[in-house]
Coordinates of C-alpha atoms in Angstrom, one line a residue:
Chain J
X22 CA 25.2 -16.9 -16.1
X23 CA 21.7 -15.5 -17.5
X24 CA 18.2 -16.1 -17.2
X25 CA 17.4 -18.0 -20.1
X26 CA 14.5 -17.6 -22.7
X27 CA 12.5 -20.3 -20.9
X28 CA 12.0 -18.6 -17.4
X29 CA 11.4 -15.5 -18.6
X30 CA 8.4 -17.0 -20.8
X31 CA 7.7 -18.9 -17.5
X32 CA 7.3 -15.7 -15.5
X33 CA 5.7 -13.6 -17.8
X34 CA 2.9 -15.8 -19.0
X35 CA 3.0 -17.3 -15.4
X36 CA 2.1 -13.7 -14.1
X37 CA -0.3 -12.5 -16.9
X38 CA -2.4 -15.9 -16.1
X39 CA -2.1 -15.3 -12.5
X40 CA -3.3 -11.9 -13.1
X41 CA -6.6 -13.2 -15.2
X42 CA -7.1 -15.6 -12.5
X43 CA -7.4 -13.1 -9.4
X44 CA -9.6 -11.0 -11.6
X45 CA -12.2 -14.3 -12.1
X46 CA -11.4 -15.3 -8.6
X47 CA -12.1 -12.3 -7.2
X48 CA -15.7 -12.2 -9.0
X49 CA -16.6 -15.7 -8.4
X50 CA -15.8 -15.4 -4.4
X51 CA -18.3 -12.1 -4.7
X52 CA -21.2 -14.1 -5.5
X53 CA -21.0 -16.4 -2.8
X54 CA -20.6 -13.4 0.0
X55 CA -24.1 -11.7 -2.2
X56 CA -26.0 -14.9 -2.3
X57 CA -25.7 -15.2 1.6
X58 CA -25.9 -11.2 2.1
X59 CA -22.3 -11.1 3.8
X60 CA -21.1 -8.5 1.6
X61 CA -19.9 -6.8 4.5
Chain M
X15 CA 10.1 12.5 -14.3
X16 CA 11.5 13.7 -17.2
X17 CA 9.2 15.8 -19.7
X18 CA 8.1 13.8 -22.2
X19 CA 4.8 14.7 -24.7
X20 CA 1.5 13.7 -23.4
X21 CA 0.0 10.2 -24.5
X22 CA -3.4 11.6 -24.1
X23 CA -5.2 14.5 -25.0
X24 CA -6.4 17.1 -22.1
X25 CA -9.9 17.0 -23.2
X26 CA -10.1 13.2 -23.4
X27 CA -8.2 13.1 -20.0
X28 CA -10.7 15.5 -18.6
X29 CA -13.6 13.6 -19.8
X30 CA -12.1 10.5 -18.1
X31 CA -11.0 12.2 -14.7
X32 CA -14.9 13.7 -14.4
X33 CA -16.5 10.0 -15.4
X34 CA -14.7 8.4 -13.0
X35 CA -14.9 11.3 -10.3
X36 CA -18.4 10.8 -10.6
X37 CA -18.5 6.9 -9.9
X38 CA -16.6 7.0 -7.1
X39 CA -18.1 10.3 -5.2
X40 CA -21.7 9.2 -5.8
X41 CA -20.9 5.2 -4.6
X42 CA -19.1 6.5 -1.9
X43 CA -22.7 8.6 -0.8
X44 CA -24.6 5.7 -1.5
X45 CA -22.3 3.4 0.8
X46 CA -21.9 6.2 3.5
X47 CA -25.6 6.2 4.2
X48 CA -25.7 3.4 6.3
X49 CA -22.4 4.7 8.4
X50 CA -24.5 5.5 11.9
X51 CA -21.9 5.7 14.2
X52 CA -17.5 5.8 14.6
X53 CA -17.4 1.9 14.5
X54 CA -19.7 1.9 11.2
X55 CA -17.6 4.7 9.8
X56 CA -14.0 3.6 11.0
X57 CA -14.2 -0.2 10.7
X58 CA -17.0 -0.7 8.0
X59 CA -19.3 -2.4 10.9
X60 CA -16.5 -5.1 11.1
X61 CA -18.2 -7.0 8.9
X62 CA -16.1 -7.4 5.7
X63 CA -16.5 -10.5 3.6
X64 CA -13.4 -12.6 1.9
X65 CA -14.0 -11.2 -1.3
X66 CA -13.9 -7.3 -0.6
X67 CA -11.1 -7.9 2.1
X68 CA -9.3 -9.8 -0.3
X69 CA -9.3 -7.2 -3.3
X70 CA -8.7 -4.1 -0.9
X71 CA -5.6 -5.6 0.4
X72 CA -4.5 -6.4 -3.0
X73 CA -5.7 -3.2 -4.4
X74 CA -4.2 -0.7 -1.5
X75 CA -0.7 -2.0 -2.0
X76 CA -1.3 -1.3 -6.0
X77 CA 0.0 2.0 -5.6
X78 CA 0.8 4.4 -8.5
X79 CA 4.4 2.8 -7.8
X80 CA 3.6 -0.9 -8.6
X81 CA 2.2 -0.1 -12.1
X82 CA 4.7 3.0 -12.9
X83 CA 8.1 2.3 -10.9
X84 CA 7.9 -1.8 -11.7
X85 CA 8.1 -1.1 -16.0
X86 CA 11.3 1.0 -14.5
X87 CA 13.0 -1.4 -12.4
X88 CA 12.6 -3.8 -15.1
X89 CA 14.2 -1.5 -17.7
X90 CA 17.0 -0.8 -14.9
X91 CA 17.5 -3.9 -13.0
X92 CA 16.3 -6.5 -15.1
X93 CA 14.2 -9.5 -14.0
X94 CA 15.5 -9.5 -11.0
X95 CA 14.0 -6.3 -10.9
X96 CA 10.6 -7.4 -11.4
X97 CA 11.0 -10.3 -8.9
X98 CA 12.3 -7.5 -6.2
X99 CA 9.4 -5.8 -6.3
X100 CA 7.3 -8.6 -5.9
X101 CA 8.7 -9.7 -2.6
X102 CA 6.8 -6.2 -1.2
X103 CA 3.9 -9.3 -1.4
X104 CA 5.5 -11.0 1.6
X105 CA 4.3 -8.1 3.5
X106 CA 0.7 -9.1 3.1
X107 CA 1.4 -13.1 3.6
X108 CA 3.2 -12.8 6.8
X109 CA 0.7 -10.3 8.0
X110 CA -2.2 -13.0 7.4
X111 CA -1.5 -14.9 10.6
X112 CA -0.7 -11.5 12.6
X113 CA -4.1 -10.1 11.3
X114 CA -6.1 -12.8 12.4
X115 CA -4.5 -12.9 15.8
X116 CA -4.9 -9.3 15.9
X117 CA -8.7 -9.6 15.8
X118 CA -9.1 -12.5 18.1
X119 CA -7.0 -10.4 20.6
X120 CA -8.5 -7.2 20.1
X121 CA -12.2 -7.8 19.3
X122 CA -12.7 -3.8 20.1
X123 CA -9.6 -2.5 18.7
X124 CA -9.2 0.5 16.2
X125 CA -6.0 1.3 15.3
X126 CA -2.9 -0.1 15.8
X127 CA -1.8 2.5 18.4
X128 CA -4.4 0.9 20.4
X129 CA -2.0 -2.1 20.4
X130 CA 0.9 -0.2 21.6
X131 CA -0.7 2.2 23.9
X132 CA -2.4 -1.4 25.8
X133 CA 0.8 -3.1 25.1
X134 CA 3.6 -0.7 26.1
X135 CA 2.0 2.0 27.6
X136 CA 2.0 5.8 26.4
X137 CA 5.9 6.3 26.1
X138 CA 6.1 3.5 23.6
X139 CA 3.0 4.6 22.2
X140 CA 3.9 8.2 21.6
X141 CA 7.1 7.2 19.9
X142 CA 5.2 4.8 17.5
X143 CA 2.7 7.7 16.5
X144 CA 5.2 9.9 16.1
X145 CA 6.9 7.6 14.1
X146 CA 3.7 5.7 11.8
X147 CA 2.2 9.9 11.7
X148 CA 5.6 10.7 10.0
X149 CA 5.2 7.9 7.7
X150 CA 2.0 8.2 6.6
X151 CA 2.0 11.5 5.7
X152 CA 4.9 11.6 3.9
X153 CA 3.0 8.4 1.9
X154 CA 0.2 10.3 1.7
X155 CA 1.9 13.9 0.0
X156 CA 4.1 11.3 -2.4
X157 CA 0.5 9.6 -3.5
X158 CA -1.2 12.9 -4.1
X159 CA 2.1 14.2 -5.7
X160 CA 2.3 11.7 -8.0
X161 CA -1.0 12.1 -9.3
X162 CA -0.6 15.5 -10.4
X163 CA 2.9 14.3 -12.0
X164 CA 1.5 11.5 -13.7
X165 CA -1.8 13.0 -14.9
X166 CA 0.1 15.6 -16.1
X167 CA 2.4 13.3 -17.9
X168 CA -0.2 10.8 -19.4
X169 CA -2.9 13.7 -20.5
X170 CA -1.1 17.1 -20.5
X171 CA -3.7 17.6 -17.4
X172 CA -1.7 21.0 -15.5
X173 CA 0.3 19.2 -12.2
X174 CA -2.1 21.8 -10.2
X175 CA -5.5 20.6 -11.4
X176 CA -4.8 16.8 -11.6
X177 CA -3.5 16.5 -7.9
X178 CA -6.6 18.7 -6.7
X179 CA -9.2 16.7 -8.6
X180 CA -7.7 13.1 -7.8
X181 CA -7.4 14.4 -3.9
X182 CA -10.6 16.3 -3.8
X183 CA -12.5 13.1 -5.2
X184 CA -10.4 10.6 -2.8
X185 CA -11.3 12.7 0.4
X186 CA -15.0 13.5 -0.6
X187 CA -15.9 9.6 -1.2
X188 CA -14.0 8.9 2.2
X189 CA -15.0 11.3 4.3
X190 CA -19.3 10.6 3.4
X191 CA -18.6 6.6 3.3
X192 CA -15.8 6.3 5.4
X193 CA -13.8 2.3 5.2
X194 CA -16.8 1.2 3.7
X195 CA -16.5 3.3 0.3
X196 CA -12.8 2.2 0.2
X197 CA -12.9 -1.2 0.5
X198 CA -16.3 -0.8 -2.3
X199 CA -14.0 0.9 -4.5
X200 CA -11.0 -0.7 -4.1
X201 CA -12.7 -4.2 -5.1
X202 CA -13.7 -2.1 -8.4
X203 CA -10.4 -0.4 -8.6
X204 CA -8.6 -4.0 -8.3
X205 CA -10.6 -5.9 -10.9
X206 CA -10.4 -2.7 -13.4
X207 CA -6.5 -2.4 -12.4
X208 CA -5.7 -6.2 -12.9
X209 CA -8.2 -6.8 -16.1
X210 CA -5.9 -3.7 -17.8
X211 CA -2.4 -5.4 -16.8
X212 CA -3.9 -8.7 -18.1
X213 CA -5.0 -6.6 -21.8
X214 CA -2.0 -4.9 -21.9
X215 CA 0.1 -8.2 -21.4
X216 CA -1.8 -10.2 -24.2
X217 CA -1.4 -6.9 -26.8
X218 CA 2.3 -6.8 -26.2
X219 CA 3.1 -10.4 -26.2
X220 CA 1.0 -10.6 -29.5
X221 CA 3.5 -7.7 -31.2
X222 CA 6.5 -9.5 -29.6
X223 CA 7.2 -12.9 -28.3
X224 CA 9.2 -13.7 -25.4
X225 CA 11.7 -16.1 -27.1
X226 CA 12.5 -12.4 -29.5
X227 CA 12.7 -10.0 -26.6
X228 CA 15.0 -12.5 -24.8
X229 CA 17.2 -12.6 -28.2
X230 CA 17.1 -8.6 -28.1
X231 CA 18.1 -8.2 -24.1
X232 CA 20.9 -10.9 -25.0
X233 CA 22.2 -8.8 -27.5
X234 CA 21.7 -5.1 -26.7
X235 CA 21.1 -5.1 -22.3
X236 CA 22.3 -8.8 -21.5
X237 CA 23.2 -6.9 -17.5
X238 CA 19.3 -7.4 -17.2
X239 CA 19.1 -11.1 -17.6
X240 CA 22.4 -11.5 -15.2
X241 CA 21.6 -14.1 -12.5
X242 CA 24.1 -12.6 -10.5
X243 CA 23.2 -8.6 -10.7
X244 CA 24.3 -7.2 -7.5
X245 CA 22.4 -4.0 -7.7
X246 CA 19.2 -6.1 -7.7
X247 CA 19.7 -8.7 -5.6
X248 CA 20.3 -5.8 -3.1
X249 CA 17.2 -4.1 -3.7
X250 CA 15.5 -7.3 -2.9
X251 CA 16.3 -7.2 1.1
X252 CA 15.4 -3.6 0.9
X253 CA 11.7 -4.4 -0.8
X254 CA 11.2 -7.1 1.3
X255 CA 11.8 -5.6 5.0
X256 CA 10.4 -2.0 3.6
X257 CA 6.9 -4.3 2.5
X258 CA 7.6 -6.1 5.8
X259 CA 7.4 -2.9 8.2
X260 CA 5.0 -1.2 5.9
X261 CA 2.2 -3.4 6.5
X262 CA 3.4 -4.5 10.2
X263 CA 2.7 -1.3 11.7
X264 CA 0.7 0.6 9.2
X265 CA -3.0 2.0 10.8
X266 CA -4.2 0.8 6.9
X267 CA -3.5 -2.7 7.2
X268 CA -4.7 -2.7 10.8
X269 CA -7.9 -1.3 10.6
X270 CA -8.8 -3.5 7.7
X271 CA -7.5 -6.5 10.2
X272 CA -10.2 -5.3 12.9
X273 CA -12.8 -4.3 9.8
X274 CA -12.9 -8.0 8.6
X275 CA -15.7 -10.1 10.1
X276 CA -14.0 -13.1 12.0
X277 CA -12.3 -15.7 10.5
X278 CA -12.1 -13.8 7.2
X279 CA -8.8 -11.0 8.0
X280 CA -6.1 -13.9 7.6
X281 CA -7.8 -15.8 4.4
X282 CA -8.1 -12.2 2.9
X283 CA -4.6 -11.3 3.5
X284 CA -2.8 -14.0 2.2
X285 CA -5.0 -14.2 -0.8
X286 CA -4.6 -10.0 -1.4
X287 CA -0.7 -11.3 -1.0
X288 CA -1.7 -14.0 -3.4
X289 CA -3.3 -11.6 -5.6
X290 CA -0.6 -8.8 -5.3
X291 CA 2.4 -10.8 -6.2
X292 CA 2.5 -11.0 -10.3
X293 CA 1.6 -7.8 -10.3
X294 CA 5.1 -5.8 -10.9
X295 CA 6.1 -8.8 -13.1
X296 CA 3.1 -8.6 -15.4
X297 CA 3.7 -4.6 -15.6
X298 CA 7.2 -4.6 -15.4
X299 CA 7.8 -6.7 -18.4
X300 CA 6.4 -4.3 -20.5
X301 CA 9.8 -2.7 -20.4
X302 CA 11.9 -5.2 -21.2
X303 CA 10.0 -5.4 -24.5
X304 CA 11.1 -1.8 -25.5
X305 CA 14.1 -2.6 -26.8
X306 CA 12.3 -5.6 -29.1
X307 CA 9.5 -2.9 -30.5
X308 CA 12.0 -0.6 -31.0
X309 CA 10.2 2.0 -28.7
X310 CA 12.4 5.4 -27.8
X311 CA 12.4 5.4 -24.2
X312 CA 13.8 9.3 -23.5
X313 CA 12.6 9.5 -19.4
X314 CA 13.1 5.3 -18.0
X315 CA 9.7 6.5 -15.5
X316 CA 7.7 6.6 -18.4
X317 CA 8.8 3.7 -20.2
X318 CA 5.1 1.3 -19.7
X319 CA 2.7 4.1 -21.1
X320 CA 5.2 4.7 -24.4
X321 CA 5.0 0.6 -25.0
X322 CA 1.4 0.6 -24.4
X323 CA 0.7 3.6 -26.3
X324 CA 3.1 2.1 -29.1
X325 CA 1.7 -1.2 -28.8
X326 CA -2.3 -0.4 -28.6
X327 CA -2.4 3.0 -29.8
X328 CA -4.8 5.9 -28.0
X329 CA -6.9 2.5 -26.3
X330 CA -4.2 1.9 -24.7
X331 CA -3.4 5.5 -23.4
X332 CA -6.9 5.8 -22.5
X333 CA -5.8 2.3 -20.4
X334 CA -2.7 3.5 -19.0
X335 CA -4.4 6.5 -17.8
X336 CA -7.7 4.6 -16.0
X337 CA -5.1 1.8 -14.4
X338 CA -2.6 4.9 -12.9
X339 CA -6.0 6.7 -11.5
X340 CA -7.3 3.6 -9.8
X341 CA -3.8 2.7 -8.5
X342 CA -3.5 6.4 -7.1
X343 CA -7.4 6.5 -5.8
X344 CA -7.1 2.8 -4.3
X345 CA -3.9 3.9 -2.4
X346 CA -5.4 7.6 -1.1
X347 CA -8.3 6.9 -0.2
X348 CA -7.2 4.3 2.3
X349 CA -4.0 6.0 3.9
X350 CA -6.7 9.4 4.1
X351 CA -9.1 6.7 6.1
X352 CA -6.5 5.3 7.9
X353 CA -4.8 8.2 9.5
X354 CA -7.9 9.8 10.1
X355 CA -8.9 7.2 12.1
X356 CA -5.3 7.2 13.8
X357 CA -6.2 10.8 14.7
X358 CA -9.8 10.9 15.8
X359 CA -9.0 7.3 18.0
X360 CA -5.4 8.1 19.6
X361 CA -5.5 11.6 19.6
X362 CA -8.8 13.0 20.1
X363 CA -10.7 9.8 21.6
X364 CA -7.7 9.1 24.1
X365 CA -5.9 12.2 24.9
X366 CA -8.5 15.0 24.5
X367 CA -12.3 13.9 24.8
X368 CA -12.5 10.3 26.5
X369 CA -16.1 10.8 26.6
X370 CA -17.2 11.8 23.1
X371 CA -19.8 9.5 21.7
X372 CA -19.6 7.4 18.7
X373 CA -21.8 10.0 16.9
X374 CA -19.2 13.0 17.4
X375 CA -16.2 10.5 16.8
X376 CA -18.0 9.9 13.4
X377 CA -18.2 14.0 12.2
X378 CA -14.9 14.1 14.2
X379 CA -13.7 11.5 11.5
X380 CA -14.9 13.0 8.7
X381 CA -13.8 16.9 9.8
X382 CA -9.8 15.2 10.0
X383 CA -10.3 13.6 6.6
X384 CA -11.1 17.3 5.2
X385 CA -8.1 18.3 7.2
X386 CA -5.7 15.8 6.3
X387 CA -6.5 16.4 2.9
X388 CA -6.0 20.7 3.2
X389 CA -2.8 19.3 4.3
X390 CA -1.5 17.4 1.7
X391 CA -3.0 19.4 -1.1
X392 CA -1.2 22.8 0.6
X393 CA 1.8 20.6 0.8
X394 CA 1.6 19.9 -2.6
X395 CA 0.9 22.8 -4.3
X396 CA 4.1 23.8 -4.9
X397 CA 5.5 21.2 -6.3
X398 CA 8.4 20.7 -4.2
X399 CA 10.0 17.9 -6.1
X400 CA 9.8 14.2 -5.4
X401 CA 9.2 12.5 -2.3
X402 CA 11.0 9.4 -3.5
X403 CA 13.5 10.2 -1.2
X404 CA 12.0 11.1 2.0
X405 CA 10.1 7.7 1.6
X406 CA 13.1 6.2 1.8
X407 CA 13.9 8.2 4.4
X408 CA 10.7 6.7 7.1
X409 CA 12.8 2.9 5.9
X410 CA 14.8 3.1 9.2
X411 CA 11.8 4.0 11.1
X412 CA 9.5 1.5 9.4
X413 CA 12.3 -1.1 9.9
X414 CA 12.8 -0.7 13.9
X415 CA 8.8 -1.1 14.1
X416 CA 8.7 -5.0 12.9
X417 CA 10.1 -6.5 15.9
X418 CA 8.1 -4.7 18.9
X419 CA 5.0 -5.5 17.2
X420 CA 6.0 -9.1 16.2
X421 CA 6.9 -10.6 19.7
X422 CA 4.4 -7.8 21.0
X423 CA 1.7 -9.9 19.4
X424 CA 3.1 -13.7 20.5
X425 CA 5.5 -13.1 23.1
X426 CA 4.2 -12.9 26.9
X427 CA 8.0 -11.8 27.7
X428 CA 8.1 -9.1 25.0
X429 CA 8.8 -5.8 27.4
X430 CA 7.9 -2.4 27.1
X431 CA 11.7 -1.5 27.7
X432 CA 12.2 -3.7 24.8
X433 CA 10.0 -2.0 22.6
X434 CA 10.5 1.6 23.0
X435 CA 14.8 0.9 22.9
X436 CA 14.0 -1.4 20.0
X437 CA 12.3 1.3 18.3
X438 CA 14.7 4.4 19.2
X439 CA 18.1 2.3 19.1
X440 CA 16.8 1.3 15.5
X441 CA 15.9 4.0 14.1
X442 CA 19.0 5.8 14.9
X443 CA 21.4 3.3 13.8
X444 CA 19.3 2.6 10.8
X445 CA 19.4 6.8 10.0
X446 CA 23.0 7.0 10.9
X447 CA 24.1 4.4 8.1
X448 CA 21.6 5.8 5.9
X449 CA 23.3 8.6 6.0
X450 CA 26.7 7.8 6.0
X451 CA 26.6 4.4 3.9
X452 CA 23.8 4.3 1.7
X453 CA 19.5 4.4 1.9
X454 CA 19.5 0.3 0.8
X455 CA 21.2 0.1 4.3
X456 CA 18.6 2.0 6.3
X457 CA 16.2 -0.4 7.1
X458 CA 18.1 -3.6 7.3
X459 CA 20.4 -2.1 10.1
X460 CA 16.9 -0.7 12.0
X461 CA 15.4 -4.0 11.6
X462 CA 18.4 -5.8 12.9
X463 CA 19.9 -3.5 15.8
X464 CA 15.7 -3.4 17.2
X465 CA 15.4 -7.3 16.6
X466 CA 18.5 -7.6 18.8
X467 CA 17.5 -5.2 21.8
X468 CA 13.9 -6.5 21.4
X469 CA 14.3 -10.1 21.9
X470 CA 17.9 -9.8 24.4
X471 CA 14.8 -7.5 26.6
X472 CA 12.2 -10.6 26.4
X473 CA 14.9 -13.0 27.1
X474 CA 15.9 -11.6 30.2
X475 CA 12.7 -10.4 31.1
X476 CA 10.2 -12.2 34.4
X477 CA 7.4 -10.5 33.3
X478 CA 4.5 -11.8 31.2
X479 CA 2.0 -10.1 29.9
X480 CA -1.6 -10.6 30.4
X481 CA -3.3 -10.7 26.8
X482 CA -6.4 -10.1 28.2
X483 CA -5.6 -6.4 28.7
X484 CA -6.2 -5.9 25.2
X485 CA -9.3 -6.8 25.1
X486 CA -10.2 -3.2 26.0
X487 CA -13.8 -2.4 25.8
X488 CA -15.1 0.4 23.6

């Protein structure tokens, strides 16, 4: 039984979008923490 | 790693190496100047937002390893591979929940050897030092090691110069900004490491599409798309409780825990988990595209920068070679921060100068960051071989660590007797069939023989513990 062509294009674009995500996410939940000065 | 020809050329490495030297000494000045006092130094002011906690969490577990070792466990163990490595993520989800309980129960904590010693006591708490001092270190010299390996491999940059410049730079930011400067750079280091996996994933999916390296694997490797791959499926339980103890007991992920202003450490852990998890598949299946591209792959450990440099030519050497330095950087910097503080707090605070102010904790600090990184660097110098091995090694140790600090931090009934026999009886059996079955046995055995001793102790035990005891004043 093997992982078929499906899941693996699943995964990989799955994790690749996930990836792009975290980056924007990551930004976006910056500006909010500036704005309010609680940066750290 | 076997010798392969340089992706890069010295000078261009150099010219990257100094740039980003550069950015990361002079922010971590310009964040170090508001570091008055131990707390401000150690802890960052505990004041750390969701953003920055939740991109150093993700971005201190990106280690050298997740962007180099997950292209190889892909090429060797398929997807299962990939998925093994990203169950090192559950480390960082389960330890949301811990870390926000840690910093309710320890408003004033430091370190997580403040946990034991208030805990267990100093008998449990010497053992654990002993044991998370042995760890780190050898963490620490496989970082450093690595980076002279690696920049040597990617630029032609001599092993001697690329570990001294990538460990000089790491302990000169961290010892003038302290936790501040690492978490600052390790939000940079994170978006720059995850922007490059998500470039370098587009560019080799637009040479090769999945549906034709599937075909290719089917026909040349078809081992690697096995659902039932018993190599792989093993190294999952070993990733997982490894990532499990890792960040249990780890000084990194517990001063980060008391660092983060409240309310904030569990959000930020379970998104850096969140973050953290695609990770080794997005890298990792890189590899898996070799075959596809028709890339010579002569040494497996360098089989992501030959696609990339294949694939996207000397951008994407020049890629390879700024993802690698943040992933070393982001992983240095905060085990140099972390055991420094393990040092001046446990050692110097609480067994040799009880009295020292916040000011001379500070330099105190700073002086064992300069010493921990004489260390390594001396360690290092000769180029002893890989550490791989003696990582592996700490498993058992890691491993007997997860259950004292688990019902330590829920249980009433958890027992000092339970945690220093969990932690010894562990480790032994977990070293004994390490040694005489095999190192993917090491730290499931610790974890299993210290869960039983640890909870049969609570069971039977009439004591309860007073959690108010570790709200210890500072």
């Amino acid at each position: 039984m093997t992982f078929s062509a499906g899941f693996l294009e699943v995964l990989v674009y799955g994790s690749i979008a996930w990836c792009a995500i975290s980056v924007i996410g990551l930004g976006v939940t910056l500006v909010p923490d500036i704005a309010r000065g609680e940066t750290w | 790693m076997t010798k392969t020809q340089a992706l890069l050329d010295p000078t261009l490495g150099w010219v990257l190496l100094a740039a980003f030297s550069v950015l990361w000494v002079g922010l971590g000045i310009y964040w170090g100047r508001r570091n008055k006092n131990f707390e401000d130094h150690a802890l960052a002011g505990r004041n750390i937002g969701l953003a920055l906690g939740s991109a150093t969490a993700a971005a201190t577990w990106i280690t050298s390893n997740t962007t180099m070792l997950a292209p190889q466990f892909a090429l060797q163990l398929g997807i299962w591979g990939m998925l093994a490595y990203s169950t090192a993520s559950f480390g960082l989800l389960l330890f949301a929940p811990m870390a926000g309980r840690i910093r309710s129960l320890m408003p004033n904590g430091y370190t997580s050897g403040d946990f034991f010693r208030l805990r267990y006591g100093r008998v449990a708490w010497g053992i654990f030092l002993v044991f998370t001092l042995f760890y780190s270190l050898t963490w620490l010299v496989s970082m450093a090691m690595a980076g002279g390996i690696l920049l040597n491999a990617l630029s032609g940059i001599s092993y001697a110069w690329g570990m001294s410049v990538i460990l000089g730079v790491c302990v000169l930011y961290t010892m003038r900004g302290g936790l501040a400067a690492v978490i600052g750079t390790d939000f940079i280091q994170s978006m720059i490491i995850l922007a490059g996996i998500v470039i370098v994933g587009i560019a080799v999916l637009s040479q090769v599409p999945v549906a034709e390296i599937h075909a290719n694997l089917t026909a040349e490797r078809p081992a690697l798309l096995d659902v039932l791959f018993p190599a792989a499926i093993m190294a999952i339980f070993n990733n997982l409780l490894f990532g499990l103890g890792e960040v249990f007991h780890n000084n990194v992920w517990w001063s980060r825990a008391f660092a983060f202003r409240k309310g904030v450490a569990g959000k930020a852990f379970a998104l850096g988990g969140l973050i953290w998890f695609p990770v080794p598949i997005a890298a990792g299946f890189i590899a898996l595209a070799s075959g596809a591209l028709n890339v010579p792959v002569p040494a497996s450990d360098m089989v992501g920068p030959l696609v990339v440099a294949t694939v996207l030519g000397k951008a994407g050497a020049i890629g390879i070679f700024v993802i690698v330095f943040c992933s070393l950087a982001s992983s240095i910097d905060s085990l140099l921060a972390a055991t420094s503080d393990l040092l001046t707090e446990d050692v110097y605070r609480r067994m040799i100068k009880p009295a020292a102010t916040p000011d001379r904790l500070k330099t105190v600090a700073q002086w064992v960051t300069l010493g921990l990184g004489v260390f390594t660097w001396a360690v290092c110098l000769p180029r002893i071989g890989t550490l791989a091995t003696v990582l592996f090694f700490a498993g058992p140790l890691v491993g007997a660590m997860i259950w004292p600090i688990v019902t330590g931090l829920y249980w009433r009934s958890a027992t000092t007797t339970g945690a220093i026999g969990g932690m010894l009886l562990g480790a032994a059996a977990g070293l004994a069939c390490y040694f005489l079955i095999g190192w993917y046995t090491g730290a499931l055995v610790a974890t299993a023989v210290s869960m039983v001793w640890v909870v049969a102790c609570a069971r039977f035990s009439a004591a309860r513990f007073d959690w108010a005891k570790l709200k210890e004043s500072s």
